[in-house]
Coordinates of C-alpha atoms in Angstrom, one line a residue:
M1 CA -11.0 13.6 -11.8
I2 CA -9.2 15.6 -14.5
G3 CA -6.7 13.9 -16.8
P4 CA -6.3 11.2 -19.4
Q5 CA -6.0 8.4 -16.9
S6 CA -9.2 8.6 -14.9
M7 CA -9.0 5.1 -13.4
D8 CA -11.9 5.7 -11.1
N9 CA -14.3 2.8 -12.0
W10 CA -14.6 2.6 -8.2
R11 CA -17.0 5.2 -6.6
A12 CA -17.6 5.3 -2.9
L13 CA -21.3 5.3 -1.8
R14 CA -22.2 7.6 1.0
T15 CA -22.0 6.1 4.4
L16 CA -25.0 7.2 6.5
E17 CA -24.2 5.5 9.7
V18 CA -21.4 3.3 11.3
A19 CA -22.3 1.2 14.3
G20 CA -20.3 -1.3 16.4
S21 CA -16.8 -0.6 17.7
Q22 CA -15.9 1.3 14.6
G23 CA -18.8 3.6 15.1
E24 CA -18.0 4.0 18.8
R25 CA -14.4 5.1 17.9
L26 CA -15.6 7.5 15.3
S27 CA -18.1 9.0 17.8
A28 CA -15.3 9.4 20.4
W29 CA -13.3 11.5 17.9
R30 CA -16.3 13.4 16.6
D31 CA -17.8 14.2 20.0
H32 CA -14.6 15.0 21.8
R33 CA -11.2 15.4 20.1
L34 CA -12.7 17.2 17.1
W35 CA -14.2 19.9 19.4
Y36 CA -11.3 19.9 21.8
M37 CA -9.0 20.9 18.9
A38 CA -11.4 23.5 17.5
E39 CA -12.0 25.2 20.9
T40 CA -8.4 25.5 22.1
G41 CA -7.6 28.2 19.5
Y42 CA -4.4 26.4 18.7
L43 CA -5.5 25.6 15.1
V44 CA -5.3 29.2 13.9
D45 CA -3.5 31.1 16.6
G46 CA -0.1 30.5 15.1
F47 CA -1.2 32.1 11.8
E48 CA -2.9 35.1 13.5
N49 CA 0.1 35.7 15.9
R50 CA 3.2 34.8 13.9
P51 CA 5.5 33.1 14.8
G52 CA 3.6 30.2 16.1
V53 CA 4.7 28.5 19.3
H54 CA 5.9 25.3 17.6
P55 CA 7.8 24.7 14.3
W56 CA 4.9 22.6 12.9
Q57 CA 2.0 24.2 14.6
G58 CA 0.6 25.1 11.2
E59 CA -0.1 21.5 10.2
H60 CA -3.0 21.0 12.5
V61 CA -5.5 23.2 10.9
G62 CA -5.2 21.5 7.5
K63 CA -5.5 18.1 9.1
W64 CA -8.5 19.2 11.2
L65 CA -10.2 20.6 8.1
H66 CA -9.7 17.3 6.3
A67 CA -11.0 15.1 9.0
A68 CA -13.8 17.4 10.1
T69 CA -15.0 17.9 6.6
L70 CA -15.2 14.2 6.0
A71 CA -17.1 13.8 9.3
W72 CA -19.6 16.5 8.1
T73 CA -20.2 14.7 4.8
M74 CA -21.5 11.7 6.7
T75 CA -23.3 13.4 9.6
G76 CA -24.5 16.7 8.0
D77 CA -24.0 18.3 11.5
V78 CA -25.1 22.0 11.3
R79 CA -22.9 23.0 14.2
L80 CA -19.8 21.4 12.6
A81 CA -20.5 23.1 9.3
S82 CA -20.6 26.4 11.1
E83 CA -17.3 25.7 12.9
L84 CA -15.7 24.6 9.6
E85 CA -16.7 27.9 7.9
R86 CA -15.5 30.0 10.9
T87 CA -12.1 28.2 10.9
V88 CA -11.6 28.7 7.2
E89 CA -12.5 32.4 7.4
R90 CA -10.0 32.9 10.2
L91 CA -7.3 31.1 8.3
L92 CA -7.9 32.9 5.0
A93 CA -7.8 36.2 6.8
T94 CA -4.2 35.6 7.7
Q95 CA -2.9 35.1 4.2
L96 CA -0.3 37.6 3.2
P97 CA -0.5 39.6 -0.1
D98 CA 2.2 37.4 -1.7
G99 CA 0.2 34.2 -0.9
Y100 CA 2.1 33.1 2.2
L101 CA 0.0 31.2 4.7
G102 CA 2.3 29.9 7.4
T103 CA 3.2 30.4 11.0
Y104 CA 6.8 31.5 10.7
A105 CA 8.4 34.8 11.5
P106 CA 9.2 36.9 8.3
E107 CA 12.9 36.2 8.5
A108 CA 12.4 32.4 8.8
T109 CA 9.8 31.6 6.1
F110 CA 10.5 29.5 3.1
V111 CA 10.3 32.6 1.1
A112 CA 13.1 34.3 3.0
V113 CA 15.5 31.3 3.4
P114 CA 14.8 28.7 0.7
E115 CA 18.4 27.7 0.0
N116 CA 20.3 27.5 3.3
A117 CA 17.9 26.8 6.0
P118 CA 19.4 24.3 8.5
S119 CA 17.5 21.1 9.4
A120 CA 14.4 21.7 11.4
V121 CA 13.8 20.2 14.9
P122 CA 13.4 16.5 14.5
H123 CA 9.7 15.7 14.2
D124 CA 9.7 13.3 17.1
D125 CA 11.0 16.0 19.4
V126 CA 7.6 16.9 20.8
D127 CA 9.2 19.2 23.4
A128 CA 11.1 21.2 20.9
P129 CA 11.8 24.9 21.9
R130 CA 9.1 27.4 21.2
T131 CA 10.8 29.0 18.3
K132 CA 11.4 31.5 15.6
R133 CA 13.9 29.1 14.2
R134 CA 14.4 28.5 10.5
G135 CA 13.4 25.0 9.5
G136 CA 11.7 22.7 7.1
W137 CA 8.1 22.7 8.4
D138 CA 7.0 25.9 6.7
V139 CA 6.4 24.2 3.3
W140 CA 4.9 21.3 5.3
T141 CA 2.3 23.7 6.7
H142 CA 1.4 24.8 3.2
R143 CA 1.1 21.2 2.1
Y144 CA -1.6 20.6 4.8
N145 CA -3.3 24.0 4.2
L146 CA -3.8 23.0 0.6
Y147 CA -5.0 19.6 1.5
G148 CA -7.5 20.8 4.1
L149 CA -8.8 23.7 2.2
L150 CA -9.3 21.7 -1.0
T151 CA -11.1 19.0 1.0
Y152 CA -13.3 21.7 2.6
E153 CA -14.0 23.4 -0.8
N154 CA -15.1 20.1 -2.3
A155 CA -17.9 19.9 0.2
F156 CA -18.6 23.7 0.4
P157 CA -17.7 25.1 -3.1
S158 CA -16.0 28.5 -2.9
E159 CA -13.9 30.2 -5.5
R160 CA -12.4 32.3 -2.8
V161 CA -11.0 29.2 -1.1
V162 CA -9.6 28.0 -4.5
D163 CA -8.1 31.4 -5.1
A164 CA -6.3 31.2 -1.7
C165 CA -4.9 27.8 -2.7
R166 CA -3.8 29.2 -6.1
R167 CA -1.9 32.0 -4.4
M168 CA -0.2 29.6 -2.0
A169 CA 0.9 27.3 -4.9
D170 CA 1.9 30.3 -7.1
L171 CA 4.3 31.5 -4.3
L172 CA 5.7 28.0 -4.0
I173 CA 6.3 27.8 -7.7
E174 CA 8.0 31.2 -7.6
V175 CA 10.4 30.0 -4.9
Y176 CA 10.8 26.3 -5.8
G177 CA 9.8 26.1 -9.5
P178 CA 12.2 25.5 -12.4
D179 CA 13.9 28.9 -12.0
G180 CA 14.0 28.7 -8.2
A181 CA 15.6 26.9 -5.3
D182 CA 15.8 23.1 -4.9
L183 CA 12.9 22.0 -2.7
T184 CA 14.8 19.0 -1.4
K185 CA 17.4 21.3 0.2
Y186 CA 14.7 22.7 2.4
G187 CA 13.2 20.5 5.2
T188 CA 14.2 17.4 7.2
R189 CA 15.5 14.0 6.1
K190 CA 17.0 15.0 2.8
G191 CA 14.0 17.1 1.9
I192 CA 11.4 14.3 2.2
S193 CA 9.2 16.4 4.5
A194 CA 9.1 19.3 2.0
T195 CA 8.4 17.1 -1.0
T196 CA 5.2 15.8 0.6
L197 CA 3.9 19.0 -1.0
L198 CA 3.5 16.8 -4.2
E199 CA 0.1 15.4 -3.4
S200 CA -1.4 18.7 -2.5
V201 CA -0.2 20.4 -5.7
V202 CA -1.7 17.6 -7.8
M203 CA -5.0 18.0 -5.8
L204 CA -5.0 21.7 -6.9
H205 CA -4.5 20.7 -10.5
E206 CA -7.4 18.2 -10.2
R207 CA -9.6 21.0 -8.9
T208 CA -8.6 23.7 -11.3
G209 CA -7.4 21.9 -14.4
E210 CA -4.5 24.3 -14.7
S211 CA -1.5 22.7 -16.2
K212 CA 1.0 24.8 -14.3
Y213 CA 0.3 22.9 -11.2
L214 CA 0.7 19.6 -12.9
D215 CA 4.0 20.9 -14.3
F216 CA 5.1 22.0 -10.9
A217 CA 4.3 18.5 -9.5
E218 CA 6.4 16.8 -12.1
H219 CA 9.2 19.3 -11.4
I220 CA 9.1 18.2 -7.7
V221 CA 9.5 14.6 -8.9
G222 CA 12.5 15.7 -10.9
R223 CA 14.0 17.3 -7.8
I224 CA 13.3 14.1 -5.8
E225 CA 15.0 11.9 -8.4
A226 CA 18.0 14.2 -8.8
N227 CA 18.8 14.0 -5.1
P228 CA 20.8 10.8 -4.5
D229 CA 19.8 10.8 -0.9
L230 CA 16.1 10.9 -1.8
E231 CA 15.5 9.4 -5.3
L232 CA 12.4 7.6 -4.2
M233 CA 10.9 6.6 -7.6
G234 CA 14.2 5.3 -9.0
T235 CA 14.9 3.3 -5.8
L236 CA 11.5 1.6 -5.7
L237 CA 11.3 0.9 -9.5
R238 CA 14.6 -0.9 -9.1
G239 CA 13.1 -3.0 -6.3
G240 CA 15.0 -1.2 -3.6
S241 CA 14.2 -0.7 0.0
V242 CA 12.2 2.0 1.7
V243 CA 15.0 2.2 4.4
G244 CA 17.2 4.4 2.3
P245 CA 15.4 7.3 0.6
G246 CA 15.0 10.3 2.8
E247 CA 16.6 8.2 5.6
G248 CA 13.5 6.0 5.4
K249 CA 11.3 8.5 7.2
G250 CA 8.1 6.4 7.3
Y251 CA 5.3 9.0 7.5
Q252 CA 6.8 11.3 4.9
L253 CA 7.9 8.6 2.6
M254 CA 4.3 7.2 2.4
A255 CA 3.0 10.7 1.9
N256 CA 5.2 11.1 -1.1
L257 CA 3.8 7.8 -2.5
L258 CA 0.4 9.4 -2.2
G259 CA 1.6 12.1 -4.5
F260 CA 2.8 9.6 -7.0
L261 CA -0.6 7.9 -7.1
R262 CA -2.3 11.2 -7.8
L263 CA 0.1 11.9 -10.5
Y264 CA -0.6 8.6 -12.1
R265 CA -4.3 9.3 -12.1
C266 CA -3.7 12.6 -13.9
T267 CA -1.0 11.5 -16.4
G268 CA -1.4 7.8 -17.0
N269 CA 2.4 7.4 -16.4
R270 CA 2.6 3.9 -15.0
D271 CA 6.0 4.6 -13.4
Y272 CA 4.1 6.6 -10.8
L273 CA 1.7 3.7 -10.1
D274 CA 4.5 1.2 -10.0
T275 CA 6.5 3.3 -7.6
A276 CA 3.6 3.5 -5.1
R277 CA 2.7 -0.2 -5.6
N278 CA 6.3 -1.4 -5.1
G279 CA 6.6 0.8 -2.0
W280 CA 3.3 -0.6 -0.6
R281 CA 4.5 -4.1 -1.1
E282 CA 7.9 -3.5 0.4
I283 CA 6.3 -1.9 3.5
R284 CA 3.7 -4.6 3.8
D285 CA 6.2 -7.5 3.5
R286 CA 9.0 -6.1 5.6
H287 CA 7.8 -3.3 7.8
I288 CA 4.2 -4.0 9.0
L289 CA 3.5 -5.7 12.3
V290 CA 0.7 -8.2 12.9
T291 CA -1.2 -5.2 14.4
G292 CA -1.0 -3.4 11.0
G293 CA 1.4 -0.8 12.4
P294 CA 4.3 0.3 10.3
W295 CA 7.3 -0.2 12.6
T296 CA 10.3 2.0 12.8
R297 CA 13.5 2.2 14.9
H298 CA 16.4 4.6 15.2
R299 CA 19.7 3.1 14.0
D300 CA 23.0 4.5 13.0
Y301 CA 22.0 4.4 9.3
N302 CA 18.8 6.4 9.6
G303 CA 17.6 9.6 11.1
N304 CA 15.4 9.0 14.2
R305 CA 12.9 6.6 15.7
E306 CA 10.3 7.5 13.0
C307 CA 12.5 5.9 10.2
F308 CA 12.1 2.5 8.7
A309 CA 14.8 0.1 9.9
R310 CA 16.1 -3.1 8.4
A311 CA 14.4 -6.4 9.2
E312 CA 17.4 -7.7 11.2
D313 CA 16.9 -4.7 13.6
F314 CA 13.5 -5.9 14.6
D315 CA 13.1 -6.0 18.4
P316 CA 9.5 -5.7 19.7
W317 CA 10.7 -4.0 22.9
Q318 CA 12.7 -1.3 21.0
I319 CA 10.7 -0.5 17.9
S320 CA 8.0 2.2 17.6
V321 CA 4.8 2.7 15.6
E322 CA 4.1 6.4 15.0
G323 CA 0.5 7.3 14.8
C324 CA 1.0 9.3 11.6
C325 CA 2.4 6.2 10.0
D326 CA -0.8 4.3 10.8
A327 CA -2.8 7.1 9.3
T328 CA -0.7 7.5 6.1
W329 CA -0.5 3.7 5.6
I330 CA -4.3 3.5 5.7
Q331 CA -4.5 6.4 3.2
L332 CA -2.1 4.6 0.9
C333 CA -4.1 1.4 1.1
V334 CA -7.4 3.3 0.3
Q335 CA -6.0 5.1 -2.7
L336 CA -4.5 2.0 -4.2
F337 CA -7.8 0.3 -3.7
E338 CA -9.6 3.1 -5.5
I339 CA -7.3 2.5 -8.5
E340 CA -7.1 -1.3 -8.5
G341 CA -10.1 -2.4 -6.6
E342 CA -8.3 -5.3 -4.9
S343 CA -9.3 -6.6 -1.5
Q344 CA -5.7 -6.9 -0.3
Y345 CA -5.5 -3.1 0.2
L346 CA -8.6 -3.0 2.3
D347 CA -7.5 -6.1 4.2
A348 CA -4.3 -4.2 5.2
A349 CA -6.1 -0.9 6.0
E350 CA -8.7 -2.7 8.2
I351 CA -6.1 -4.6 10.2
T352 CA -4.3 -1.3 10.9
L353 CA -7.6 0.4 11.9
Y354 CA -8.9 -2.3 14.3
N355 CA -5.6 -3.0 15.9
S356 CA -2.8 -0.4 15.8
L357 CA -4.8 2.8 15.3
H358 CA -7.5 1.9 17.8
G359 CA -4.7 1.0 20.2
H360 CA -3.4 4.6 19.8
Q361 CA -6.8 6.1 20.7
H362 CA -8.0 6.4 24.3
A363 CA -11.6 5.6 25.0
D364 CA -12.2 9.1 26.4
G365 CA -12.0 10.5 22.8
I366 CA -9.5 13.2 23.7
R367 CA -6.2 11.5 24.3
W368 CA -4.0 9.8 21.7
C369 CA -0.6 8.1 21.7
Y370 CA 2.2 9.7 19.6
F371 CA 4.0 6.3 19.7
T372 CA 3.0 2.8 20.6
A373 CA 5.0 -0.4 20.5
P374 CA 4.0 -4.0 20.0
N375 CA 5.6 -4.8 23.4
E376 CA 5.4 -2.2 26.1
A377 CA 4.5 -2.1 29.7
S378 CA 2.4 1.1 29.5
T379 CA 0.5 2.9 26.8
K380 CA 1.3 6.7 26.8
Y381 CA -1.9 8.6 26.1
V382 CA -1.7 12.4 26.2
D383 CA -4.1 15.2 25.4
T384 CA -1.5 17.5 23.7
M385 CA -1.8 18.7 20.2
H386 CA 0.7 16.4 18.5
C387 CA 0.9 15.5 14.9
C388 CA -0.4 11.9 15.4
G389 CA -3.5 13.0 17.2
S390 CA -4.3 15.2 14.2
S391 CA -3.5 12.6 11.6
M392 CA -5.3 9.5 12.8
P393 CA -8.8 10.8 12.7
R394 CA -8.3 11.6 9.0
A395 CA -7.6 7.9 8.4
M396 CA -10.7 6.9 10.4
E397 CA -12.9 9.1 8.4
M398 CA -11.4 8.0 5.1
L399 CA -12.0 4.4 5.8
A400 CA -15.5 5.1 7.1
G401 CA -16.2 6.6 3.7
H402 CA -15.2 3.5 1.9
L403 CA -17.4 0.9 3.5
A404 CA -19.3 0.3 0.2
G405 CA -19.2 1.5 -3.4
E406 CA -19.9 0.9 -7.0
I407 CA -17.3 -0.8 -9.2
D408 CA -18.0 -1.7 -12.9
G409 CA -21.7 -1.5 -12.3
R410 CA -21.6 -3.7 -9.2
L411 CA -22.4 -3.0 -5.6
A412 CA -19.3 -3.7 -3.6
V413 CA -19.8 -4.2 0.2
C414 CA -16.3 -3.7 1.6
T415 CA -16.8 -4.4 5.2
L416 CA -18.6 -6.6 7.7
A417 CA -18.8 -3.7 10.2
P418 CA -22.4 -2.7 11.1
C419 CA -23.3 0.3 8.9
T420 CA -25.9 1.8 6.6
V421 CA -25.0 2.9 3.1
E422 CA -26.9 4.9 0.6
V423 CA -27.3 3.1 -2.7
S424 CA -27.2 5.0 -6.0
E425 CA -30.3 5.2 -8.3
A426 CA -28.4 3.1 -10.9
L427 CA -28.6 0.2 -8.5
G428 CA -32.2 0.8 -7.4
G429 CA -31.7 3.5 -4.8
G430 CA -32.5 3.1 -1.2
T431 CA -30.0 1.7 1.3
V432 CA -28.1 -1.4 2.3
V433 CA -27.7 -2.2 6.0
V434 CA -24.9 -4.4 7.2
E435 CA -25.7 -6.1 10.6
G436 CA -23.4 -8.2 12.7
E437 CA -20.9 -8.2 15.6
F438 CA -17.7 -7.4 13.6
P439 CA -14.9 -7.4 14.7
D440 CA -16.0 -9.7 17.5
G441 CA -17.0 -12.2 14.9
P442 CA -17.5 -12.4 11.1
T443 CA -21.1 -13.7 10.8
T444 CA -23.0 -11.0 9.1
R445 CA -26.4 -10.1 7.5
I446 CA -26.8 -7.6 4.6
R447 CA -30.3 -6.2 4.3
F448 CA -31.4 -4.7 1.0
K449 CA -33.8 -1.8 1.1
P450 CA -34.1 -0.5 -2.5
K451 CA -36.7 1.9 -3.8
S452 CA -37.4 -0.6 -6.5
P453 CA -36.2 -4.1 -7.5
H454 CA -33.0 -4.1 -9.5
T455 CA -30.8 -6.8 -11.1
Y456 CA -27.1 -6.5 -10.5
T457 CA -24.1 -8.2 -9.0
C458 CA -23.5 -7.7 -5.3
E459 CA -20.0 -8.5 -4.1
F460 CA -18.7 -8.6 -0.6
R461 CA -15.3 -8.8 1.0
L462 CA -14.2 -10.9 3.9
P463 CA -11.6 -9.7 6.4
A464 CA -8.1 -11.0 6.3
D465 CA -7.7 -14.7 7.5
T466 CA -11.4 -15.4 7.4
A467 CA -12.9 -18.5 5.9
L468 CA -16.3 -18.4 4.2
R469 CA -18.5 -21.3 5.3
R470 CA -21.8 -20.6 3.5
V471 CA -24.1 -17.9 2.1
R472 CA -27.8 -17.7 2.2
V473 CA -30.3 -15.4 0.5
N474 CA -33.6 -15.2 2.3
G475 CA -32.8 -18.4 4.1
S476 CA -31.8 -20.5 1.0
Y477 CA -28.3 -21.5 0.3
A478 CA -26.6 -19.5 -2.6
E479 CA -23.5 -20.1 -4.6
V480 CA -21.0 -17.3 -4.7
A481 CA -17.7 -17.1 -6.7
R482 CA -14.6 -15.3 -5.6
N483 CA -13.4 -12.9 -8.3
D484 CA -9.8 -12.0 -9.1
R485 CA -10.0 -8.9 -6.9
G486 CA -10.7 -11.0 -3.9
F487 CA -14.5 -10.3 -3.5
Y488 CA -17.3 -12.9 -3.4
A489 CA -19.9 -12.1 -6.0
L490 CA -23.6 -13.0 -6.5
R491 CA -25.9 -11.7 -9.3
R492 CA -29.6 -11.7 -8.9
Q493 CA -32.6 -9.3 -8.7
W494 CA -32.5 -7.6 -5.4
R495 CA -35.8 -6.6 -3.8
G496 CA -36.8 -4.8 -0.6
G497 CA -36.5 -7.1 2.4
D498 CA -33.9 -9.4 0.8
V499 CA -31.3 -10.6 3.3
L500 CA -27.8 -11.9 2.3
A501 CA -26.5 -13.9 5.3
I502 CA -22.8 -14.6 5.5
E503 CA -21.5 -17.3 7.7
A504 CA -17.7 -17.2 8.2
E505 CA -15.0 -18.2 10.6
Y506 CA -11.8 -16.5 11.8
E507 CA -8.6 -18.5 11.3
L508 CA -6.1 -18.6 14.1
K509 CA -2.6 -18.1 12.8
V510 CA 1.0 -17.9 14.0
H511 CA 3.4 -15.3 12.5
L512 CA 7.2 -15.7 12.7
Q513 CA 9.5 -12.6 12.8
A514 CA 13.2 -13.1 12.7
S515 CA 15.5 -10.3 14.1
D516 CA 19.3 -10.2 14.6
A517 CA 20.5 -12.9 12.2
S518 CA 23.8 -13.3 14.0
E519 CA 22.0 -14.4 17.2
G520 CA 19.2 -16.2 15.5
E521 CA 16.6 -14.5 17.6
R522 CA 13.0 -15.2 16.5
W523 CA 9.6 -14.0 17.7
V524 CA 6.1 -15.3 17.2
A525 CA 2.8 -13.4 17.3
F526 CA -0.8 -14.6 16.8
T527 CA -3.8 -13.4 15.0
H528 CA -7.4 -14.5 15.0
G529 CA -8.8 -13.4 11.7
P530 CA -7.9 -9.7 11.3
L531 CA -7.3 -9.2 15.0
A532 CA -3.9 -9.4 16.5
L533 CA -3.6 -11.0 19.9
A534 CA -1.6 -9.7 22.9
Q535 CA -1.0 -10.2 26.6
K536 CA -2.1 -7.4 28.8
I537 CA 1.0 -6.4 30.9
S538 CA 2.0 -3.7 33.4
A539 CA 5.6 -4.6 33.7
S540 CA 8.2 -6.3 31.5
P541 CA 7.5 -10.0 31.9
R542 CA 10.3 -12.5 32.6
N543 CA 8.6 -15.6 31.3
E544 CA 8.7 -16.7 27.7
P545 CA 6.0 -19.4 27.4
F546 CA 6.9 -20.4 23.9
A547 CA 10.7 -20.5 24.2
G548 CA 12.4 -23.5 22.8
R549 CA 9.3 -24.6 20.8
P550 CA 9.1 -24.7 17.0
P551 CA 6.8 -22.0 15.8
E552 CA 4.4 -24.5 14.2
E553 CA 3.8 -26.1 17.6
T554 CA 2.8 -22.9 19.4
L555 CA -0.7 -22.8 18.1
A556 CA -1.5 -26.0 19.9
M557 CA -0.8 -24.1 23.2
L558 CA -3.7 -21.7 22.6
E559 CA -7.1 -22.6 23.9
P560 CA -10.2 -20.5 23.1
S561 CA -11.5 -18.6 26.1
T562 CA -14.1 -15.9 26.3
Q563 CA -14.9 -12.9 24.1
G564 CA -12.3 -13.6 21.5
S565 CA -9.5 -14.3 24.0
F566 CA -7.2 -17.4 24.3
K567 CA -5.5 -19.1 27.2
V568 CA -1.9 -20.2 26.8
L569 CA -1.9 -23.7 28.1
G570 CA 0.3 -24.4 31.1
T571 CA 0.5 -20.7 32.0
D572 CA -1.6 -18.0 33.5
I573 CA -1.3 -15.9 30.3
S574 CA -4.3 -14.8 28.4
L575 CA -4.2 -13.3 24.9
V576 CA -6.8 -10.7 24.1
P577 CA -7.4 -8.5 21.0
Y578 CA -4.5 -6.2 20.8
H579 CA -6.3 -2.9 21.3
L580 CA -7.9 -4.2 24.5
A581 CA -4.4 -4.6 26.0
C582 CA -3.8 -0.8 25.6
S583 CA -5.1 1.2 28.5
D584 CA -4.1 3.7 31.2
S585 CA -2.8 0.9 33.4
S586 CA -1.5 -1.6 30.9
G587 CA 0.4 -2.2 27.6
P588 CA 0.6 -5.1 25.2
R589 CA 3.0 -8.0 24.7
T590 CA 2.3 -9.0 21.1
Y591 CA 5.5 -10.9 20.2
F592 CA 7.0 -13.8 22.2
K593 CA 10.4 -15.4 21.8
V594 CA 10.7 -18.9 20.4

């Protein structure tokens, strides 16, 4: 990481294998959707035959390169490496002499119409006309090209790939730099879709060390802050809401926060970190469901159903969770964790993964939901090439790459999910194997298989709402202390065959959500550890089993049943882990009236 503020005392260790339900979900994507996307031709066709058939067709190849490259770093799959190379070669062959690498017709590119392009087709209009239209998704495509190509190049070093990225960025600087047009005037929702370019430009600076890209990134920030309808940093530093900037467009707003985090790492300017941190807290406290899904709703003060709405407009039957929001929220959590090392960020990411994101993914590995809702009678899985089906595998792969790491000379085990992780030579080499049934239960064993004995502190993280009962090392009770980052730590000499056994218990909790204050409408939902609970439904139910009861009394109505489910006493209702309520024939009811 280039720059004076290299905060990375956290370093991820290589994940060799992921088992359990997380491993099954990863395999479903890697064995099916990954190849389905690659083999349709859709990834690169729009570049080879301009204009593409959809305004944001160009985003998919960059997203695929990102996710597929991360998959390769774990699996080392030779066939996948070959497909990655083939895709990159096809994409680079379409770059024009001026650096343009998009899918738009010549008269509609960002180069041709930077100042006066009308708003693009709304991003939630998945049936938008097949188009030569002018619109704001051309810069967006370049954002994802840079992201995907730079991720690929990090795994497969190539100056040719870096040069292609330079040429894209140089063209963007020519059009939108200090002497050019205002980037925020191009693109949807007051320019917030176009300014997601910020993160990718900083990535190019990190790779090349060239100051012009850092300068351009800070110029983009200046444009954001000069636009009163966007002004993201100023709003969040003042403690403002995410509902306003860029009409509160959830996915793109969080993608802009990712850019601020990368700028912080390169410049040390704490305003960038505080902007992202404040945004994260605001979203967590006011816009995250018990499933971990960032909820949005179309109201008269925002742009569309993908925009954050005010708390008083909460209605579990009317709100949406866009899959891209799930993915970008997880990315934001992971990057904040890399900087600050606090367990709260992984708590939030893990809740989203095991509930909302897995609820978006069909078991066949091909189909994904664009939107889900906490309360809906059916889950709408489709096999089309939509943005969310391309975004969510990226988050799955990122989190799979952060299951364990080193921080300040310690081994940090960040998950209870069954997995095998490669340990660095500094900590004795070899592997650490996590065994257990997570997320079905939190009791876990960590087996140490070093090349040689080594003394260091091992720390582990419990999932959200999980109580530690006891810890044993090789059968004997051991004392552990919880540090200020939320990890439990134990220092000793670790030898081959050592077993750290963690006994823990999920806590059953009730969560209250108030909506329209004028009517006093309130809703409750339930969680068991990090898992949200929901009723499996196929039609809108008429009964409200908790109506008229104080929220604190509702827990007494839940009786443990089988396989992590609960019976609601006095009814025929069962509550199961949320993602199990999402299927071809059912949807979830997560929130109940009180």
